[in-house]
Short mmCIF file of C-alpha atoms in Angstrom, two decimals:
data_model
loop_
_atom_site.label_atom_id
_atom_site.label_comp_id
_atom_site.label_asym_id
_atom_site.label_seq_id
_atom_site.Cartn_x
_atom_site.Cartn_y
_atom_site.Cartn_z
CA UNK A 1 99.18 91.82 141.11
CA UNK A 2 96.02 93.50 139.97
CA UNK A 3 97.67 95.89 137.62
CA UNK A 4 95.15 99.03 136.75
CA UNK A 5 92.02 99.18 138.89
CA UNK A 6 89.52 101.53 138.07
CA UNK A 7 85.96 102.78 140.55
CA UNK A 8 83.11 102.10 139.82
CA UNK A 9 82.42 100.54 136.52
CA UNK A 10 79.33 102.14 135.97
CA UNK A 11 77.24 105.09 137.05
CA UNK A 12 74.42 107.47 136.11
CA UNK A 13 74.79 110.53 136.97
CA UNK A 14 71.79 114.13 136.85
CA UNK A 15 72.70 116.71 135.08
CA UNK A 16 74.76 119.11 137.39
CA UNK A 17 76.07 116.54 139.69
CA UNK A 18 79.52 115.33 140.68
CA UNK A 19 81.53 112.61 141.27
CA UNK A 20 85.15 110.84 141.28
CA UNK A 21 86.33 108.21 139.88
CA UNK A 22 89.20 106.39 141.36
CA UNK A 23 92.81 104.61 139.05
CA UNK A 24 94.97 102.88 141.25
CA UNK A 25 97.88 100.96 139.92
CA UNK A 26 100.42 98.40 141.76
CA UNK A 27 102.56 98.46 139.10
CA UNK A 28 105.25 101.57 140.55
CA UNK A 29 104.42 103.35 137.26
CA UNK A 30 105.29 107.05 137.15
CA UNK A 31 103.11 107.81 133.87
CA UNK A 32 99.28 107.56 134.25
CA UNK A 33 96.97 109.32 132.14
CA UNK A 34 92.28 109.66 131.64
CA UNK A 35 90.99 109.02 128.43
CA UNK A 36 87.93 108.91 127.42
CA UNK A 37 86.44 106.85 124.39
CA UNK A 38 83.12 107.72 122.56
CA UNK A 39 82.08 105.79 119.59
CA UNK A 40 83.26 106.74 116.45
CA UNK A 41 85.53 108.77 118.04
CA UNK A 42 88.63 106.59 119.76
CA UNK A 43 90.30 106.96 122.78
CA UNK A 44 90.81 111.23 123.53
CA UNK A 45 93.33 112.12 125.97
CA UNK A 46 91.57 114.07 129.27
CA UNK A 47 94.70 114.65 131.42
CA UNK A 48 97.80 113.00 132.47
CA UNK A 49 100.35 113.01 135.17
CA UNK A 50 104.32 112.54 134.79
CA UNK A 51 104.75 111.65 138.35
CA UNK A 52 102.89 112.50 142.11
CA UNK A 53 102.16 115.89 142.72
CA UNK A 54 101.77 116.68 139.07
CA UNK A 55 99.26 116.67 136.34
CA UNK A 56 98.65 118.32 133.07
CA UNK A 57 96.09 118.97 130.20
CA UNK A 58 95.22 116.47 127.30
CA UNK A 59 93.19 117.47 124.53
CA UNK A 60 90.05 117.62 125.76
CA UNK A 61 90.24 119.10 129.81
CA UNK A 62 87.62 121.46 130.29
CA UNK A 63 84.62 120.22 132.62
CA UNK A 64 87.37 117.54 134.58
CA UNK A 65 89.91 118.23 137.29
CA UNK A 66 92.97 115.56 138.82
CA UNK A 67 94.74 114.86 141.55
CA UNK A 68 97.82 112.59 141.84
CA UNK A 69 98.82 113.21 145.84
CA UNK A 70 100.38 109.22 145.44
CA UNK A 71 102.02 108.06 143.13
CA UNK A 72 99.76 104.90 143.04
CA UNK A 73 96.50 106.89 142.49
CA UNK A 74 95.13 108.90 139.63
CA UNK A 75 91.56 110.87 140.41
CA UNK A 76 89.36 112.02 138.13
CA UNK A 77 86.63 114.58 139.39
CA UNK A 78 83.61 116.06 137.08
CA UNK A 79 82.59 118.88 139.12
CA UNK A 80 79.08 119.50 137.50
CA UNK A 81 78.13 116.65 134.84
CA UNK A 82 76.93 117.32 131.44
CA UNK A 83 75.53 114.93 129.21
CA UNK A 84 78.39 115.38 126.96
CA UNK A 85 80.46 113.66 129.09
CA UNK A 86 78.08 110.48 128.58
CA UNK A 87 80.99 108.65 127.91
CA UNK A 88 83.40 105.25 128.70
CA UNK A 89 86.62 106.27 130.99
CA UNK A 90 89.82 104.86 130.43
CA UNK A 91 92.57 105.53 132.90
CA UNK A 92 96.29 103.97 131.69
CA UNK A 93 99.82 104.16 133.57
CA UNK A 94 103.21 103.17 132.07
CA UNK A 95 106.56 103.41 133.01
CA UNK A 96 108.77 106.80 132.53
CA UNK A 97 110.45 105.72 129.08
CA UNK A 98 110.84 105.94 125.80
CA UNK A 99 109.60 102.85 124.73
CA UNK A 100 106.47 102.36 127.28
CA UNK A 101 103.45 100.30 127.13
CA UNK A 102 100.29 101.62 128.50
CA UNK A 103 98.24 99.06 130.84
CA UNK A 104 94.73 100.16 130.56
CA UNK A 105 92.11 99.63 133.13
CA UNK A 106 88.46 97.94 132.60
CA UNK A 107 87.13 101.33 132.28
CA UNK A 108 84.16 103.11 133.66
CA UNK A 109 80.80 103.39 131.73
CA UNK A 110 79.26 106.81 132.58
CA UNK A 111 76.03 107.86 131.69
CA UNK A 112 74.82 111.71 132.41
CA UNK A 113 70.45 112.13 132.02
CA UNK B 1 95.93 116.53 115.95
CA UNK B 2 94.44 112.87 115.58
CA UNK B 3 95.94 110.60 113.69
CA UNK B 4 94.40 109.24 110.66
CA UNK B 5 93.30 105.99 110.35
CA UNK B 6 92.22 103.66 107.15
CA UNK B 7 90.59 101.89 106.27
CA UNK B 8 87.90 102.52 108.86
CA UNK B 9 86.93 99.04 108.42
CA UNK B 10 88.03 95.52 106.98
CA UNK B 11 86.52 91.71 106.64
CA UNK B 12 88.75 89.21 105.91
CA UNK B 13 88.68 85.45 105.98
CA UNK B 14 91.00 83.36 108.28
CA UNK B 15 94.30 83.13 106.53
CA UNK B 16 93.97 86.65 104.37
CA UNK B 17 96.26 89.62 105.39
CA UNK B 18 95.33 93.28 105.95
CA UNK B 19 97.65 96.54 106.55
CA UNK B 20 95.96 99.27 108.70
CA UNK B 21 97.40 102.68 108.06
CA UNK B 22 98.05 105.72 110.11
CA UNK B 23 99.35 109.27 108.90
CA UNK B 24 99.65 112.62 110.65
CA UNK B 25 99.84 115.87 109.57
CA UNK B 26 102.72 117.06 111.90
CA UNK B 27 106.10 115.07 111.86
CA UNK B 28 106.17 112.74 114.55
CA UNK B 29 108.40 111.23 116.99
CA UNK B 30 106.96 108.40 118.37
CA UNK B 31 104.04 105.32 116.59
CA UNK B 32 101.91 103.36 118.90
CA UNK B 33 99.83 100.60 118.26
CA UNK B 34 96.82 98.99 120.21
CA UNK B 35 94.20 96.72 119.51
CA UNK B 36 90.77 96.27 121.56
CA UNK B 37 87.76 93.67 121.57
CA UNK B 38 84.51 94.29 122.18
CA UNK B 39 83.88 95.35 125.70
CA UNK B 40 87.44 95.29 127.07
CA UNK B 41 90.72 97.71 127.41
CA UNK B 42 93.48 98.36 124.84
CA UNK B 43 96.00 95.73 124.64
CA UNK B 44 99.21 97.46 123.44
CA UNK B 45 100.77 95.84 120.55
CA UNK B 46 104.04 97.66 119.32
CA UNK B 47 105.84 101.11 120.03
CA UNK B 48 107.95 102.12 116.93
CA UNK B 49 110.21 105.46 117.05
CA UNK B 50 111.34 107.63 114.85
CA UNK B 51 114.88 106.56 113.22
CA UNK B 52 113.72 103.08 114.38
CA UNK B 53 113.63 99.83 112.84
CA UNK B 54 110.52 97.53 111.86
CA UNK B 55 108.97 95.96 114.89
CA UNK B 56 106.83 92.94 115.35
CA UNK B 57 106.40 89.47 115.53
CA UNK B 58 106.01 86.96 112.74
CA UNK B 59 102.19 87.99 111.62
CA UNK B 60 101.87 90.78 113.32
CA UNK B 61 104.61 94.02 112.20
CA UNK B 62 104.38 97.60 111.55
CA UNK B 63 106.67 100.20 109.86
CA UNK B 64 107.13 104.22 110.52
CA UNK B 65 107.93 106.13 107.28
CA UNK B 66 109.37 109.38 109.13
CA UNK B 67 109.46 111.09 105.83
CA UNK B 68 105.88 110.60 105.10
CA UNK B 69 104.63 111.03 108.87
CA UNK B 70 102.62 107.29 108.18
CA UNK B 71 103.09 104.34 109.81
CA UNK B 72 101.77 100.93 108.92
CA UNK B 73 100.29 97.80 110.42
CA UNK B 74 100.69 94.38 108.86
CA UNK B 75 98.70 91.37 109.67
CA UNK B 76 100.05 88.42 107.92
CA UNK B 77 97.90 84.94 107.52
CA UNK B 78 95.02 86.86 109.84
CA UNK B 79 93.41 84.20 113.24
CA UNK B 80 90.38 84.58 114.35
CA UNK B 81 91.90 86.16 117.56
CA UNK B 82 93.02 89.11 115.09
CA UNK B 83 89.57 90.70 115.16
CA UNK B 84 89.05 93.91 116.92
CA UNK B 85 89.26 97.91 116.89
CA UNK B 86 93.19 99.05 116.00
CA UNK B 87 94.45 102.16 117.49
CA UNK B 88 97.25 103.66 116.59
CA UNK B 89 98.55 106.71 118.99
CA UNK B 90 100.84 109.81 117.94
CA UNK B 91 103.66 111.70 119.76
CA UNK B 92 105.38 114.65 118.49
CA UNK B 93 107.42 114.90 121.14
CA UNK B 94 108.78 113.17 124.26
CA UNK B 95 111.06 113.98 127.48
CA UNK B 96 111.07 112.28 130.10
CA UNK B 97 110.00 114.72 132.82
CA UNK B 98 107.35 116.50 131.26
CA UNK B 99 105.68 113.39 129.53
CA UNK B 100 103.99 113.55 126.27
CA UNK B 101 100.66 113.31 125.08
CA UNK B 102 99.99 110.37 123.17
CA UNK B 103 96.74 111.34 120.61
CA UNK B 104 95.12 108.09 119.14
CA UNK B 105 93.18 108.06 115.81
CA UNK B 106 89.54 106.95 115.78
CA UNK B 107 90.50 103.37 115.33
CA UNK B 108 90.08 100.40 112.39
CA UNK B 109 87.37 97.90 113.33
CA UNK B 110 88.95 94.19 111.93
CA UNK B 111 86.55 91.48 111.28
CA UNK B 112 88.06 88.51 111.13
CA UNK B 113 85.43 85.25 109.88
CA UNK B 114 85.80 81.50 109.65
#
């Protein structure tokens, strides 16, 4: 049972390039959701998804897409990087209920030169 | 809206007890707490909703003053496993098909020495 499993766990990126990174949970959770955590700052809500085939905006969307075509899998795509989004990536799935606990991946340290 | 945290920061000695506290500005439905070390996810610690009771274990409880839109952290007789960054996360809301979006506050960093 490996529980939250997030690809890769670090990568640089240039300015302008793109890339995916990959949540996959075994746990049959309906809830997953992207943060991402800069210091100082806590963990900020990207997007989330309720359930496969949907997704929806956090609080801070703009430069990142998702996908969730399986229930077990939660993409995250920057389509042109930025060095604002220098940044460590959380992704997190729970159960659908009221009282739900988030398991949290290792994360993903990003870097954009 | 965030959450905000205080204090920002805290040093205690083994044995000492701290509260971390977290208001809002909008009234809220829902209270999370998480704590992280150095280096490693969020571990969750407690979920608390509104009309709820006081949750926790022995050392470790937290209140939600709906009223007030604050809840409260309590660390009783502090370990050196107590140290770490506390979250606590916000919802205003929550159904379960649409979801909710849980907003955490920028976190209180817990030093806990020998």
């Amino acid at each position: 049972n490996a529980g939250v499993t997030q690809t890769p766990k670090f990568r640089v990126l240039k300015t302008g390039q793109s890339m995916t990174l990959l949540c996959a949970q075994d746990m049959n959770h309906e809830y997953m959701y992207w943060y991402r955590q800069d210091p100082g700052m806590g963990l900020r809500l990207i997007h989330y998804s309720v359930g496969e085939g949907t997704t929806a905006k956090g609080e801070v969307p703009d430069g990142y897409n998702v996908s969730r075509l399986k229930k077990q899998n939660f993409l995250l795509g920057l389509e042109s990087a930025a060095p604002s989004q220098t940044s460590v990536y959380f992704c997190a799935s729970s159960y659908r209920a009221v009282y739900r606990k988030l398991f949290f991946g290792s994360g993903t340290q990003l870097s954009v030169l | 809206q965030q959450p905000v945290q205080s204090p920002q920061a805290v040093i205690l000695r083994e044995g000492e007890d701290a509260v971390i506290n977290c208001s809002s500005s909008k009234a809220l439905y829902s209270v999370h707490w998480y704590r992280q070390k150095h280096g490693e996810a969020p571990v969750f610690l407690m979920i608390l909703l509104k009309g709820g009771e006081q949750k926790g274990h022995e050392k470790i409880s937290a209140s939600f003053n709906e009223k007030k839109q604050q809840s409260s952290l309590y660390l009783t007789a502090s370990q050196l496993s107590y140290s770490g960054t506390y979250f606590c996360g916000t919802e205003i809301s929550w159904e379960e098909t649409s979801g909710s979006r849980l907003t955490f506050g920028e976190g209180t960093q817990l030093t806990v020495n020998p």
